[in-house]
Tab-separated table of C-alpha atoms in Angstrom:
chain	number	residue	atom	x	y	z
A	30	MET	CA	-0.112	-0.094	0.192
A	31	THR	CA	1.194	3.441	-0.968
A	32	SER	CA	1.399	6.167	1.201
A	33	GLN	CA	-0.672	9.888	-0.087
A	34	VAL	CA	1.338	12.234	-1.537
A	35	PHE	CA	-1.124	14.676	-1.511
A	36	GLN	CA	-4.821	15.541	-1.611
A	37	PRO	CA	-6.185	16.687	-4.719
A	38	ARG	CA	-8.901	19.445	-4.526
A	39	GLY	CA	-9.556	19.644	-8.217
A	40	PHE	CA	-6.788	20.828	-11.244
A	41	SER	CA	-5.842	24.574	-10.424
A	42	HIS	CA	-5.174	24.921	-14.205
A	43	ILE	CA	-4.345	23.541	-17.940
A	44	ARG	CA	-2.543	25.115	-20.670
A	45	LEU	CA	-2.580	24.076	-24.423
A	46	THR	CA	-0.026	24.730	-27.361
A	47	VAL	CA	-1.405	26.450	-29.970
A	48	THR	CA	-0.053	27.051	-33.468
A	49	ASP	CA	-1.931	30.495	-33.880
A	50	ILE	CA	-2.483	32.577	-30.568
A	51	GLY	CA	-4.886	34.804	-32.463
A	52	ARG	CA	-7.312	32.141	-34.021
A	53	SER	CA	-7.045	30.193	-30.835
A	54	LYS	CA	-8.183	33.211	-28.664
A	55	ALA	CA	-10.678	33.867	-30.846
A	56	PHE	CA	-12.147	30.551	-30.719
A	57	TYR	CA	-12.243	30.390	-27.142
A	58	GLU	CA	-13.653	33.470	-26.493
A	59	SER	CA	-16.612	33.012	-28.661
A	60	LEU	CA	-16.716	29.015	-26.856
A	61	PHE	CA	-16.967	30.568	-23.625
A	62	GLY	CA	-18.413	34.165	-24.303
A	63	THR	CA	-15.446	35.959	-22.765
A	64	PRO	CA	-12.352	37.659	-23.428
A	65	PRO	CA	-9.256	36.145	-21.799
A	66	GLY	CA	-8.458	37.652	-18.034
A	67	ASN	CA	-4.459	38.027	-19.027
A	68	ASP	CA	-3.413	38.365	-22.555
A	69	PHE	CA	-0.561	39.091	-23.826
A	70	SER	CA	-1.151	37.683	-27.250
A	71	ASP	CA	-0.572	41.452	-28.730
A	72	GLN	CA	3.400	41.438	-27.936
A	73	ILE	CA	3.909	38.135	-29.645
A	74	ASP	CA	5.905	39.681	-32.133
A	75	ASP	CA	8.776	40.271	-29.280
A	76	PRO	CA	11.105	37.822	-29.663
A	77	SER	CA	11.841	37.985	-25.653
A	78	ILE	CA	8.644	36.826	-24.801
A	79	HIS	CA	8.826	32.885	-25.754
A	80	ASP	CA	11.035	32.842	-22.767
A	81	ASP	CA	8.715	34.870	-20.451
A	82	PRO	CA	6.191	32.962	-17.948
A	83	ALA	CA	5.522	36.503	-16.450
A	84	ARG	CA	3.844	37.451	-19.893
A	85	LEU	CA	2.929	33.850	-20.643
A	86	TYR	CA	4.781	33.477	-23.008
A	87	GLY	CA	2.873	35.448	-25.481
A	88	GLY	CA	-0.724	33.776	-24.772
A	89	CYS	CA	-3.332	34.784	-22.655
A	90	SER	CA	-5.837	32.650	-20.021
A	91	PHE	CA	-9.216	32.594	-19.260
A	92	THR	CA	-10.479	31.681	-15.825
A	93	PHE	CA	-14.027	30.186	-14.589
A	94	ALA	CA	-15.077	28.251	-11.864
A	95	GLY	CA	-11.792	29.175	-9.969
A	96	GLN	CA	-10.075	27.237	-12.444
A	97	ILE	CA	-7.473	28.952	-15.444
A	98	MET	CA	-6.987	27.470	-18.779
A	99	GLY	CA	-4.167	29.356	-20.717
A	100	LEU	CA	-2.884	29.425	-24.281
A	101	ARG	CA	0.829	29.135	-25.020
A	102	PRO	CA	1.427	29.956	-28.712
A	103	VAL	CA	4.621	28.011	-29.263
A	104	ALA	CA	3.879	25.040	-32.008
A	105	PRO	CA	5.137	25.195	-35.108
A	106	LYS	CA	2.523	26.599	-37.751
A	107	ASP	CA	1.745	22.904	-38.968
A	108	ASP	CA	1.454	20.843	-36.314
A	109	ARG	CA	-1.582	19.267	-34.990
A	110	PHE	CA	-3.074	17.769	-31.773
A	111	ASN	CA	-2.765	13.901	-31.947
A	112	PRO	CA	-4.638	12.659	-28.914
A	113	ASN	CA	-2.472	8.802	-29.633
A	114	ARG	CA	0.652	10.857	-28.409
A	115	VAL	CA	1.768	10.762	-24.776
A	116	GLY	CA	0.511	14.094	-23.464
A	117	LEU	CA	-3.449	15.264	-23.459
A	118	ASP	CA	-6.116	13.117	-24.926
A	119	HIS	CA	-8.898	15.403	-24.250
A	120	LEU	CA	-10.229	18.173	-22.249
A	121	SER	CA	-13.747	18.362	-21.331
A	122	PHE	CA	-15.755	21.255	-19.784
A	123	ALA	CA	-18.378	20.641	-17.070
A	124	VAL	CA	-21.526	22.389	-17.841
A	125	ALA	CA	-24.597	21.910	-15.436
A	126	THR	CA	-27.496	20.142	-16.828
A	127	VAL	CA	-28.256	18.201	-19.969
A	128	ALA	CA	-30.569	20.820	-21.028
A	129	GLU	CA	-27.707	23.173	-20.971
A	130	LEU	CA	-25.642	20.883	-22.960
A	131	HIS	CA	-28.382	20.856	-25.728
A	132	ALA	CA	-28.731	24.503	-26.066
A	133	ALA	CA	-24.442	24.617	-26.234
A	134	ALA	CA	-24.703	22.169	-29.103
A	135	GLU	CA	-27.467	24.076	-31.250
A	136	ARG	CA	-25.154	27.566	-30.448
A	137	LEU	CA	-22.075	25.874	-31.858
A	138	THR	CA	-24.462	24.583	-34.523
A	139	ALA	CA	-25.614	28.121	-35.154
A	140	ALA	CA	-21.816	29.482	-34.768
A	141	GLY	CA	-20.791	27.021	-37.423
A	142	VAL	CA	-18.834	24.964	-35.341
A	143	VAL	CA	-18.593	21.086	-36.060
A	144	HIS	CA	-19.669	18.816	-33.373
A	145	GLY	CA	-20.814	15.425	-32.411
A	146	GLU	CA	-23.946	14.403	-31.402
A	147	VAL	CA	-24.901	14.555	-27.686
A	148	THR	CA	-24.269	11.339	-26.107
A	149	PRO	CA	-25.000	9.696	-23.278
A	150	LEU	CA	-22.478	7.866	-21.318
A	151	PRO	CA	-24.234	6.052	-18.727
A	152	ASP	CA	-21.188	3.971	-17.473
A	153	PHE	CA	-19.768	7.225	-16.120
A	154	ASN	CA	-22.804	9.059	-15.294
A	155	LEU	CA	-22.432	11.845	-18.144
A	156	VAL	CA	-24.046	12.734	-21.725
A	157	ILE	CA	-21.160	14.795	-23.675
A	158	VAL	CA	-20.848	16.457	-26.734
A	159	SER	CA	-17.389	16.317	-28.834
A	160	LEU	CA	-16.019	19.199	-31.067
A	161	GLN	CA	-12.543	20.092	-31.976
A	162	ASP	CA	-10.367	23.479	-30.974
A	163	PRO	CA	-8.574	25.328	-34.511
A	164	ASP	CA	-4.978	23.029	-33.625
A	165	ASP	CA	-7.940	19.845	-33.590
A	166	ILE	CA	-7.458	19.811	-30.088
A	167	ASN	CA	-10.207	16.991	-28.382
A	168	LEU	CA	-12.876	19.219	-26.842
A	169	GLU	CA	-15.585	17.900	-24.803
A	170	LEU	CA	-18.848	19.743	-22.747
A	171	ALA	CA	-20.204	17.143	-20.561
A	172	ALA	CA	-23.553	17.363	-18.036
A	173	PRO	CA	-24.984	14.744	-15.234
A	174	LEU	CA	-26.952	12.451	-16.845
A	175	GLY	CA	-30.076	12.825	-15.521
A	176	SER	CA	-29.924	16.560	-14.636
């Protein structure tokens, strides 16, 4: 039996590596309906920014529900996400209800964002809808089954 190293309380933050900060920032602004809280993307042409964590490496971050999601623009322009490599498989955002999930799917359709069907996953007590960001990162919206 192993001893506990720490007591997790959830995630503090996640940062996604992106190829084009302007395109990705616009996508997530549209998805979340809000601009980033911290944004250094206007300094992306400053060569020193890519080494500066205080300026988020030329990226930006969004804060919601006490958690932070950042975008870091350091990937080569022709790179694309691959869930079959070591690292992130997908990122799932929680929504409160299945009705909210259906409404989000309708808004995605209206915005021209390709997405999957609203799909129940009873073994996980979830209902999900999947979509891809501009770098093909797998995103998911998830609501509790029966909510």
